[in-house]
């Protein structure tokens, strides 16, 4: 497989895809809809398998220099008591055997990957928003909204949850409301003042309540800031105006009020936050087909992972490695078929892992991707 690959989407999955293809000696071009990368986006947890993928790219040191290792964390209730109870000892045993997780912001991870992409001489074209594509037995032709076109041997859709690539390949796979909303935030330490003693520590804190969970942790070894997020169960979908585009002052006030009377000053933390991203959350059902002809999906375009599973970024990195390795060793028809076969069980396990943070049922930890080390990281044939 030596012809040019077109990657739609220059997020984490798309940039990683281009780097793994380079490692496989396959030329690619990344088409990103933004005009430039900027310091936007929330934070996420990268699982051990995602860290292993970064190590395969030679980027483990850069990753650790731009993230916070989660070697200590607590799962608590409003009175700051452990919610694990009798299972605490058992859970500690599980965690003691697991490699490190890291908390990192999207912009720090993008920066690490993009710098390596530039170093490798990979072409990234910005302000390229997909309009449509056509394919025949020989090639794929992509048309962008600016009227330009691109031609390549295959197309990889790495364009996220609202993927236009997926919409064209599988128009019947419509996004469905997940029944949840998410708010992602970053707070500078100088805004925290005395709150630093509670939240700007090495330990990550997870809080559970009736219909939401709250996570707060450092995300960088030297940035003087922390990140937090809250995932809330909302049976009825709110309008965009009522949530996604709600004025920050009002959103901040309403979120803060949820924590009135809590042992920890989370209300004050929320009310000290200037940078908030509110998202109504969507997903599709598990995909049974990953490709059509010369076009294939990876990452959130394919899996739309529930944020409670905390595995979206890791899945995208894994997808990129597996697909690049298969394209190195096979023609695209065989590679796409093997990619689908190789990833289905993993995707299903991650899909169901969101239940862990909703039920805290730890009886069958083997059923949850949270408790495994991920996939085989060998790059050998």
Coordinates of N, CA, C and O in Angstrom, one line a residue, residues 18-190:
X18 N -1.8 9.9 10.6 CA -0.7 10.4 9.6 C 0.7 9.9 10.1 O 1.5 9.6 9.3
X19 N 0.9 10.0 11.4 CA 2.2 9.6 11.9 C 2.4 8.1 11.8 O 3.5 7.6 11.5
X20 N 1.4 7.3 12.1 CA 1.6 5.9 12.0 C 1.7 5.5 10.5 O 2.5 4.5 10.2
X21 N 1.0 6.2 9.6 CA 1.2 5.9 8.2 C 2.6 6.2 7.8 O 3.2 5.5 7.0
X22 N 3.2 7.3 8.3 CA 4.6 7.7 8.0 C 5.5 6.6 8.5 O 6.5 6.2 7.8
X23 N 5.2 6.0 9.6 CA 6.0 5.0 10.2 C 5.9 3.7 9.3 O 6.9 2.9 9.2
X24 N 4.8 3.6 8.6 CA 4.6 2.4 7.7 C 5.1 2.8 6.3 O 4.8 2.0 5.3
X25 N 5.7 4.0 6.1 CA 6.2 4.4 4.8 C 5.0 4.6 3.8 O 5.2 4.3 2.6
X26 N 3.9 5.2 4.3 CA 2.8 5.5 3.4 C 2.5 7.0 3.5 O 2.4 7.6 4.5
X27 N 2.4 7.6 2.3 CA 2.2 9.0 2.2 C 0.8 9.4 2.6 O -0.2 8.7 2.2
X28 N 0.6 10.4 3.3 CA -0.8 10.9 3.6 C -0.8 12.4 3.7 O 0.2 13.1 3.8
X29 N -2.1 12.9 3.5 CA -2.3 14.4 3.7 C -3.5 14.5 4.6 O -4.5 13.8 4.5
X30 N -3.4 15.4 5.6 CA -4.4 15.6 6.6 C -5.2 16.9 6.2 O -4.6 18.0 5.9
X31 N -6.5 16.8 6.2 CA -7.4 18.0 5.9 C -8.2 18.3 7.1 O -9.0 17.6 7.6
X32 N -7.9 19.5 7.7 CA -8.5 20.0 8.9 C -9.4 21.2 8.7 O -9.0 22.1 8.0
X33 N -10.6 21.1 9.3 CA -11.5 22.2 9.0 C -11.2 23.5 9.7 O -11.6 24.6 9.2
X34 N -10.5 23.5 10.8 CA -10.1 24.7 11.5 C -9.1 25.5 10.7 O -8.3 25.0 9.9
X35 N -9.0 26.8 10.9 CA -8.1 27.7 10.2 C -6.7 27.5 10.7 O -5.7 27.8 10.1
X36 N -6.6 27.1 12.0 CA -5.3 26.9 12.7 C -5.7 26.2 14.0 O -6.8 26.3 14.5
X37 N -4.7 25.6 14.6 CA -4.8 25.0 15.9 C -4.8 26.1 16.9 O -4.0 27.1 16.8
X38 N -5.6 26.0 18.0 CA -5.6 27.1 19.0 C -5.8 26.4 20.4 O -6.1 25.2 20.5
X39 N -5.7 27.2 21.4 CA -5.7 26.8 22.7 C -7.2 26.6 23.2 O -7.6 27.4 24.1
X40 N -7.9 25.7 22.6 CA -9.3 25.5 23.0 C -9.5 24.0 23.3 O -8.7 23.1 23.0
X41 N -10.6 23.7 23.9 CA -11.0 22.3 24.2 C -10.8 22.0 25.7 O -10.1 22.8 26.4
X42 N -11.4 20.9 26.1 CA -11.3 20.5 27.5 C -10.1 19.5 27.7 O -9.2 19.5 27.0
X43 N -10.3 18.7 28.7 CA -9.3 17.7 29.1 C -9.9 16.3 29.0 O -11.1 16.2 28.8
X44 N -9.0 15.4 29.0 CA -9.5 14.0 29.0 C -8.4 13.1 29.6 O -7.2 13.5 29.7
X45 N -8.8 11.9 30.0 CA -7.9 10.9 30.6 C -7.4 10.0 29.5 O -8.2 9.5 28.7
X46 N -6.1 9.8 29.4 CA -5.6 8.8 28.4 C -5.2 7.5 29.2 O -4.6 7.6 30.2
X47 N -5.7 6.4 28.7 CA -5.5 5.1 29.3 C -4.2 4.5 28.9 O -3.5 5.0 28.0
X48 N -3.7 3.5 29.6 CA -2.4 2.9 29.4 C -2.2 2.5 27.9 O -1.1 2.7 27.4
X49 N -3.2 2.0 27.3 CA -3.0 1.7 25.9 C -2.8 2.9 25.0 O -2.0 2.8 24.0
X50 N -3.4 4.0 25.3 CA -3.2 5.2 24.5 C -1.7 5.7 24.7 O -1.1 6.1 23.8
X51 N -1.3 5.6 26.0 CA 0.1 6.0 26.3 C 1.1 5.1 25.5 O 2.1 5.6 25.0
X52 N 0.8 3.8 25.4 CA 1.6 2.9 24.7 C 1.7 3.2 23.2 O 2.7 3.1 22.5
X53 N 0.5 3.7 22.6 CA 0.5 4.2 21.2 C 1.5 5.4 21.0 O 2.2 5.4 20.0
X54 N 1.4 6.3 22.0 CA 2.3 7.4 21.9 C 3.8 7.0 22.0 O 4.7 7.6 21.3
X55 N 4.0 6.0 22.8 CA 5.4 5.5 22.9 C 5.9 4.9 21.6 O 7.0 5.1 21.2
X56 N 5.0 4.2 20.9 CA 5.3 3.6 19.6 C 5.7 4.7 18.6 O 6.5 4.5 17.7
X57 N 5.1 5.9 18.8 CA 5.5 7.0 17.9 C 6.7 7.8 18.4 O 7.1 8.8 17.8
X58 N 7.3 7.3 19.5 CA 8.5 8.0 20.0 C 8.1 9.3 20.8 O 9.0 10.1 20.9
X59 N 6.9 9.3 21.3 CA 6.4 10.6 21.9 C 6.0 10.4 23.3 O 5.4 11.3 23.9
X60 N 6.5 9.4 24.0 CA 6.1 9.1 25.4 C 6.7 10.2 26.3 O 6.0 10.7 27.2
X61 N 7.9 10.6 26.0 CA 8.5 11.7 26.9 C 7.8 13.0 26.7 O 7.5 13.7 27.7
X62 N 7.5 13.3 25.5 CA 6.7 14.6 25.2 C 5.4 14.5 25.9 O 4.9 15.5 26.4
X63 N 4.7 13.3 25.8 CA 3.4 13.2 26.4 C 3.5 13.4 27.9 O 2.7 14.2 28.5
X64 N 4.5 12.8 28.6 CA 4.6 12.9 30.0 C 5.0 14.4 30.4 O 4.6 14.8 31.5
X65 N 5.7 15.1 29.5 CA 6.1 16.5 29.8 C 4.9 17.4 29.7 O 5.0 18.6 30.0
X66 N 3.8 16.9 29.1 CA 2.7 17.8 28.8 C 1.4 17.3 29.4 O 0.3 17.6 29.0
X67 N 1.5 16.4 30.4 CA 0.3 15.8 31.1 C 0.6 15.6 32.5 O 1.7 15.8 33.0
X68 N -0.5 15.1 33.2 CA -0.3 14.8 34.7 C -0.6 13.4 34.9 O -1.7 12.9 34.5
X69 N 0.3 12.6 35.4 CA 0.2 11.2 35.7 C -0.8 11.0 36.9 O -0.6 11.6 37.9
X70 N -1.8 10.2 36.7 CA -2.8 10.0 37.7 C -2.4 8.7 38.5 O -3.0 7.6 38.4
X71 N -1.5 9.0 39.4 CA -1.0 7.9 40.3 C -1.7 7.8 41.6 O -1.6 6.9 42.4
X72 N -2.5 8.8 41.9 CA -3.2 8.9 43.1 C -4.6 9.6 42.9 O -4.6 10.7 42.4
X73 N -5.7 8.9 43.2 CA -7.0 9.5 43.1 C -8.0 8.9 44.1 O -7.7 7.8 44.7
X74 N -9.0 9.6 44.4 CA -10.0 9.2 45.4 C -11.4 9.3 44.7 O -11.7 10.2 43.9
X75 N -12.3 8.4 45.1 CA -13.7 8.4 44.6 C -14.6 8.7 45.8 O -14.6 7.9 46.8
X76 N -15.2 9.9 45.8 CA -15.8 10.4 47.0 C -17.3 10.8 46.9 O -17.8 11.0 45.7
X77 N -18.0 11.0 48.0 CA -19.3 11.6 48.0 C -19.3 13.0 48.5 O -18.2 13.6 48.7
X78 N -20.5 13.6 48.7 CA -20.6 15.0 49.0 C -20.0 15.3 50.4 O -19.6 16.5 50.7
X79 N -19.9 14.3 51.2 CA -19.2 14.5 52.6 C -17.8 14.1 52.6 O -17.2 14.0 53.6
X80 N -17.2 13.9 51.4 CA -15.8 13.5 51.2 C -15.5 12.2 51.8 O -14.3 11.9 52.2
X81 N -16.5 11.3 51.8 CA -16.3 9.9 52.2 C -16.1 9.0 51.0 O -16.7 9.3 50.0
X82 N -15.3 8.0 51.1 CA -15.2 7.1 49.9 C -16.5 6.4 49.6 O -17.2 6.0 50.5
X83 N -16.8 6.3 48.3 CA -18.1 5.7 47.9 C -17.9 4.2 47.5 O -18.8 3.5 47.2
X84 N -16.6 3.8 47.6 CA -16.3 2.4 47.2 C -16.5 1.5 48.4 O -16.8 0.3 48.3
X85 N -16.4 2.0 49.6 CA -16.7 1.2 50.8 C -15.9 -0.1 50.9 O -14.7 -0.1 50.8
X86 N -16.6 -1.2 51.1 CA -16.0 -2.4 51.2 C -15.2 -2.9 50.0 O -14.3 -3.7 50.1
X87 N -15.4 -2.3 48.9 CA -14.7 -2.7 47.7 C -13.4 -1.9 47.5 O -12.7 -2.2 46.6
X88 N -13.2 -1.0 48.4 CA -12.0 -0.1 48.3 C -10.7 -0.9 48.2 O -9.8 -0.7 47.4
X89 N -10.6 -1.9 49.1 CA -9.4 -2.7 49.2 C -9.2 -3.5 47.9 O -8.1 -3.6 47.3
X90 N -10.3 -4.1 47.4 CA -10.3 -4.8 46.1 C -9.9 -3.9 45.0 O -9.1 -4.3 44.1
X91 N -10.5 -2.7 44.9 CA -10.1 -1.8 43.8 C -8.7 -1.4 43.9 O -8.0 -1.3 42.8
X92 N -8.2 -1.1 45.1 CA -6.8 -0.7 45.2 C -5.9 -1.8 44.6 O -4.9 -1.6 44.0
X93 N -6.3 -3.1 44.8 CA -5.5 -4.2 44.3 C -5.5 -4.2 42.8 O -4.5 -4.4 42.1
X94 N -6.7 -3.9 42.2 CA -6.8 -3.8 40.7 C -5.9 -2.7 40.2 O -5.1 -2.9 39.3
X95 N -6.0 -1.5 40.9 CA -5.2 -0.4 40.4 C -3.7 -0.5 40.6 O -2.9 0.0 39.8
X96 N -3.3 -1.3 41.6 CA -1.9 -1.5 41.9 C -1.2 -2.2 40.7 O 0.0 -2.0 40.5
X97 N -2.0 -3.0 40.0 CA -1.4 -3.8 38.9 C -1.5 -3.1 37.5 O -1.1 -3.6 36.5
X98 N -2.1 -1.9 37.5 CA -2.3 -1.2 36.2 C -1.2 -0.2 35.9 O -0.8 0.5 36.9
X99 N -0.9 0.0 34.7 CA 0.0 1.1 34.3 C -0.6 2.4 34.6 O -1.8 2.5 34.9
X100 N 0.2 3.5 34.3 CA -0.3 4.8 34.7 C -1.3 5.4 33.7 O -1.2 5.1 32.5
X101 N -2.3 6.1 34.2 CA -3.2 6.9 33.3 C -2.6 8.4 33.4 O -2.0 8.7 34.4
X102 N -3.0 9.2 32.4 CA -2.6 10.6 32.4 C -3.8 11.4 32.1 O -4.7 11.0 31.4
X103 N -3.9 12.6 32.7 CA -4.9 13.6 32.4 C -4.1 14.7 31.6 O -3.1 15.1 31.9
X104 N -4.8 15.1 30.5 CA -4.1 16.0 29.5 C -5.2 16.8 28.8 O -6.4 16.4 28.7
X105 N -4.9 18.1 28.5 CA -5.8 18.9 27.7 C -5.7 18.5 26.2 O -4.7 18.0 25.7
X106 N -6.8 18.7 25.5 CA -6.8 18.5 24.1 C -5.7 19.3 23.4 O -5.0 18.8 22.5
X107 N -5.6 20.6 23.7 CA -4.6 21.4 23.0 C -3.2 21.0 23.3 O -2.3 21.1 22.4
X108 N -2.9 20.5 24.5 CA -1.5 20.0 24.7 C -1.2 18.8 23.9 O -0.1 18.6 23.4
X109 N -2.2 17.9 23.8 CA -1.9 16.6 23.0 C -1.8 16.9 21.6 O -1.0 16.4 20.9
X110 N -2.7 17.8 21.1 CA -2.6 18.2 19.7 C -1.3 18.9 19.4 O -0.6 18.6 18.3
X111 N -0.8 19.7 20.3 CA 0.5 20.3 20.1 C 1.6 19.3 20.0 O 2.5 19.4 19.1
X112 N 1.6 18.3 20.9 CA 2.7 17.3 20.8 C 2.6 16.5 19.5 O 3.7 16.3 18.8
X113 N 1.4 16.2 19.0 CA 1.3 15.4 17.8 C 1.6 16.3 16.6 O 2.3 15.9 15.6
X114 N 1.2 17.5 16.6 CA 1.4 18.4 15.4 C 2.8 18.8 15.2 O 3.3 18.8 14.1
X115 N 3.5 19.0 16.3 CA 5.0 19.2 16.2 C 5.7 18.1 15.6 O 6.6 18.3 14.8
X116 N 5.3 16.9 15.9 CA 5.9 15.7 15.3 C 5.5 15.6 13.9 O 6.3 15.2 13.0
X117 N 4.3 15.9 13.5 CA 3.8 15.9 12.1 C 4.7 16.8 11.3 O 5.1 16.5 10.2
X118 N 4.9 18.0 11.8 CA 5.7 19.0 11.1 C 7.1 18.5 11.0 O 7.8 18.6 9.9
X119 N 7.7 17.9 12.0 CA 9.0 17.4 12.0 C 9.2 16.3 10.9 O 10.2 16.2 10.2
X120 N 8.1 15.5 10.8 CA 8.1 14.4 9.8 C 7.8 14.9 8.4 O 7.8 14.1 7.4
X121 N 7.5 16.1 8.2 CA 7.2 16.7 6.9 C 5.8 16.2 6.3 O 5.7 16.2 5.1
X122 N 4.9 15.9 7.2 CA 3.6 15.5 6.7 C 2.7 16.7 6.4 O 2.7 17.7 7.2
X123 N 2.0 16.7 5.3 CA 1.2 17.8 4.8 C -0.1 17.9 5.6 O -0.9 17.0 5.6
X124 N -0.3 19.0 6.3 CA -1.6 19.3 6.9 C -2.2 20.6 6.3 O -1.6 21.6 6.3
X125 N -3.4 20.4 5.7 CA -4.0 21.6 5.1 C -5.2 22.0 5.9 O -6.1 21.3 6.2
X126 N -5.2 23.3 6.3 CA -6.2 23.9 7.2 C -7.3 24.5 6.4 O -7.2 24.8 5.2
X127 N -8.4 24.8 7.1 CA -9.6 25.5 6.5 C -10.1 24.6 5.4 O -10.6 25.2 4.3
X128 N -10.1 23.3 5.5 CA -10.6 22.4 4.5 C -11.8 21.6 5.2 O -11.6 20.6 5.9
X129 N -13.0 22.1 4.9 CA -14.2 21.5 5.4 C -14.9 20.6 4.3 O -15.2 21.0 3.2
X130 N -15.0 19.3 4.7 CA -15.5 18.3 3.7 C -16.9 18.7 3.2 O -17.8 19.0 4.1
X131 N -17.1 18.6 1.9 CA -18.5 18.8 1.4 C -19.0 17.5 1.0 O -20.1 17.0 1.4
X132 N -18.3 16.7 0.1 CA -18.7 15.4 -0.3 C -17.5 14.7 -0.9 O -16.4 15.3 -1.2
X133 N -17.6 13.4 -1.1 CA -16.6 12.7 -1.9 C -17.2 11.6 -2.8 O -18.3 11.2 -2.5
X134 N -16.5 11.3 -3.8 CA -16.9 10.3 -4.7 C -15.8 9.3 -4.9 O -14.6 9.6 -4.8
X135 N -16.1 8.0 -5.1 CA -15.1 7.0 -5.3 C -15.5 6.1 -6.4 O -16.6 5.9 -6.8
X136 N -14.4 5.5 -7.1 CA -14.6 4.5 -8.1 C -13.5 3.4 -7.8 O -12.8 3.5 -6.8
X137 N -13.4 2.4 -8.6 CA -12.5 1.3 -8.3 C -11.0 1.8 -8.3 O -10.2 1.0 -7.7
X138 N -10.7 3.0 -8.7 CA -9.3 3.4 -8.8 C -8.9 4.4 -7.8 O -7.8 4.5 -7.4
X139 N -9.9 5.3 -7.3 CA -9.5 6.4 -6.5 C -10.7 7.0 -5.8 O -11.8 6.6 -6.0
X140 N -10.4 8.0 -4.9 CA -11.4 8.8 -4.2 C -11.2 10.2 -4.5 O -10.0 10.7 -4.5
X141 N -12.2 10.9 -4.9 CA -12.1 12.4 -5.2 C -12.9 13.1 -4.1 O -14.1 12.8 -3.9
X142 N -12.3 14.0 -3.4 CA -12.9 14.8 -2.3 C -13.1 16.2 -2.8 O -12.3 16.8 -3.3
X143 N -14.4 16.7 -2.5 CA -14.7 18.1 -2.7 C -14.9 18.8 -1.4 O -15.6 18.3 -0.5
X144 N -14.2 20.0 -1.3 CA -14.3 20.7 0.0 C -15.2 21.9 -0.2 O -15.5 22.3 -1.4
X145 N -15.7 22.5 0.9 CA -16.7 23.6 0.8 C -16.1 24.8 0.1 O -16.8 25.7 -0.3
X146 N -14.7 24.9 0.1 CA -14.1 26.1 -0.5 C -14.0 25.9 -2.1 O -13.4 26.8 -2.7
X147 N -14.6 24.8 -2.6 CA -14.5 24.6 -4.0 C -13.4 23.8 -4.5 O -13.3 23.4 -5.7
X148 N -12.4 23.6 -3.7 CA -11.2 22.8 -4.1 C -11.5 21.3 -4.0 O -12.4 20.9 -3.4
X149 N -10.6 20.5 -4.7 CA -10.7 19.1 -4.7 C -9.4 18.4 -4.4 O -8.3 19.1 -4.5
X150 N -9.4 17.2 -3.9 CA -8.2 16.4 -3.7 C -8.5 15.0 -4.1 O -9.7 14.5 -4.1
X151 N -7.5 14.3 -4.6 CA -7.6 12.9 -5.1 C -6.6 12.0 -4.4 O -5.4 12.4 -4.2
X152 N -7.0 10.9 -4.0 CA -6.1 9.9 -3.3 C -6.6 8.5 -3.5 O -7.6 8.2 -4.1
X153 N -5.8 7.6 -3.0 CA -6.1 6.2 -3.2 C -7.2 5.7 -2.2 O -8.1 4.9 -2.5
X154 N -7.1 6.2 -1.0 CA -8.2 5.8 0.0 C -8.5 7.1 0.9 O -7.7 8.0 0.9
X155 N -9.6 7.0 1.6 CA -10.0 8.1 2.4 C -10.3 7.6 3.8 O -10.9 6.5 4.0
X156 N -9.7 8.3 4.8 CA -9.9 7.9 6.2 C -10.6 9.0 6.9 O -10.1 10.1 7.0
X157 N -11.8 8.7 7.4 CA -12.6 9.7 8.1 C -12.3 9.7 9.6 O -12.6 8.8 10.3
X158 N -11.6 10.8 10.0 CA -11.2 10.9 11.4 C -11.8 12.3 11.9 O -11.1 13.0 12.7
X159 N -13.0 12.5 11.5 CA -13.6 13.8 11.7 C -14.6 13.9 12.8 O -15.6 14.7 12.8
X160 N -14.4 13.1 13.8 CA -15.1 13.2 15.1 C -16.6 12.7 15.2 O -17.1 12.1 14.2
X161 N -17.2 13.0 16.3 CA -18.6 12.5 16.6 C -19.5 13.0 15.5 O -20.4 12.2 15.1
X162 N -19.4 14.2 15.0 CA -20.3 14.7 14.0 C -19.8 14.5 12.6 O -20.0 15.3 11.7
X163 N -19.1 13.4 12.4 CA -18.4 13.1 11.1 C -19.3 13.2 9.9 O -20.3 12.6 9.7
X164 N -18.8 14.1 9.0 CA -19.5 14.2 7.7 C -19.1 13.0 6.8 O -19.9 12.6 5.9
X165 N -17.9 12.4 7.1 CA -17.5 11.2 6.3 C -18.5 10.1 6.7 O -19.0 9.3 5.8
X166 N -18.8 9.9 7.9 CA -19.8 8.8 8.3 C -21.1 9.1 7.8 O -21.8 8.2 7.3
X167 N -21.6 10.4 7.8 CA -22.9 10.7 7.3 C -23.0 10.3 5.8 O -24.1 9.9 5.4
X168 N -22.0 10.5 5.0 CA -22.1 10.1 3.6 C -22.0 8.6 3.5 O -22.7 8.0 2.6
X169 N -21.1 7.9 4.2 CA -20.9 6.5 4.1 C -22.2 5.7 4.6 O -22.6 4.7 4.1
X170 N -22.7 6.2 5.8 CA -23.7 5.5 6.5 C -24.8 6.5 6.9 O -25.0 6.8 8.1
X171 N -25.6 7.0 5.9 CA -26.6 8.0 6.3 C -27.7 7.5 7.2 O -28.3 8.3 7.9
X172 N -27.8 6.2 7.3 CA -28.8 5.7 8.3 C -28.3 5.8 9.7 O -29.1 5.6 10.7
X173 N -27.0 5.9 9.9 CA -26.5 6.0 11.3 C -26.6 7.4 11.8 O -25.6 8.2 11.8
X174 N -27.7 7.7 12.3 CA -27.9 9.1 12.8 C -27.5 9.2 14.3 O -27.7 8.3 15.1
X175 N -27.0 10.4 14.7 CA -26.6 10.6 16.0 C -27.9 10.6 16.9 O -28.9 11.1 16.5
X176 N -27.7 10.0 18.1 CA -28.8 9.9 19.0 C -28.4 10.6 20.3 O -27.3 10.5 20.7
X177 N -29.3 11.3 20.9 CA -29.0 11.9 22.2 C -28.7 10.9 23.2 O -29.3 9.9 23.4
X178 N -27.5 11.1 23.9 CA -27.0 10.1 24.9 C -27.7 10.1 26.2 O -27.5 9.2 27.0
X179 N -28.5 11.1 26.4 CA -29.2 11.2 27.7 C -28.3 11.9 28.8 O -28.5 11.8 30.0
X180 N -27.2 12.6 28.3 CA -26.2 13.2 29.2 C -25.8 14.5 28.6 O -25.8 14.8 27.4
X181 N -25.3 15.4 29.5 CA -24.6 16.6 29.1 C -23.2 16.6 29.8 O -23.0 15.9 30.8
X182 N -22.3 17.4 29.2 CA -21.0 17.5 29.7 C -20.6 18.9 29.8 O -20.9 19.7 28.9
X183 N -19.8 19.3 30.9 CA -19.2 20.6 31.0 C -17.7 20.4 31.3 O -17.4 19.6 32.2
X184 N -16.9 21.0 30.5 CA -15.4 20.8 30.6 C -14.8 22.2 30.9 O -15.1 23.2 30.2
X185 N -13.9 22.3 31.9 CA -13.4 23.6 32.3 C -11.9 23.5 32.6 O -11.4 22.5 33.0
X186 N -11.3 24.7 32.5 CA -9.9 24.9 32.9 C -9.8 26.1 33.8 O -10.4 27.1 33.4
X187 N -9.1 26.0 34.9 CA -9.0 27.1 35.9 C -7.6 27.4 36.2 O -6.8 26.5 36.6
X188 N -7.2 28.7 36.0 CA -5.8 29.1 36.3 C -5.7 29.1 37.9 O -6.6 29.5 38.6
X189 N -4.5 28.8 38.3 CA -4.2 28.8 39.8 C -4.4 30.2 40.4 O -4.9 30.3 41.6
X190 N -4.1 31.2 39.7 CA -4.3 32.5 40.3 C -5.8 32.9 40.5 O -6.1 33.8 41.2

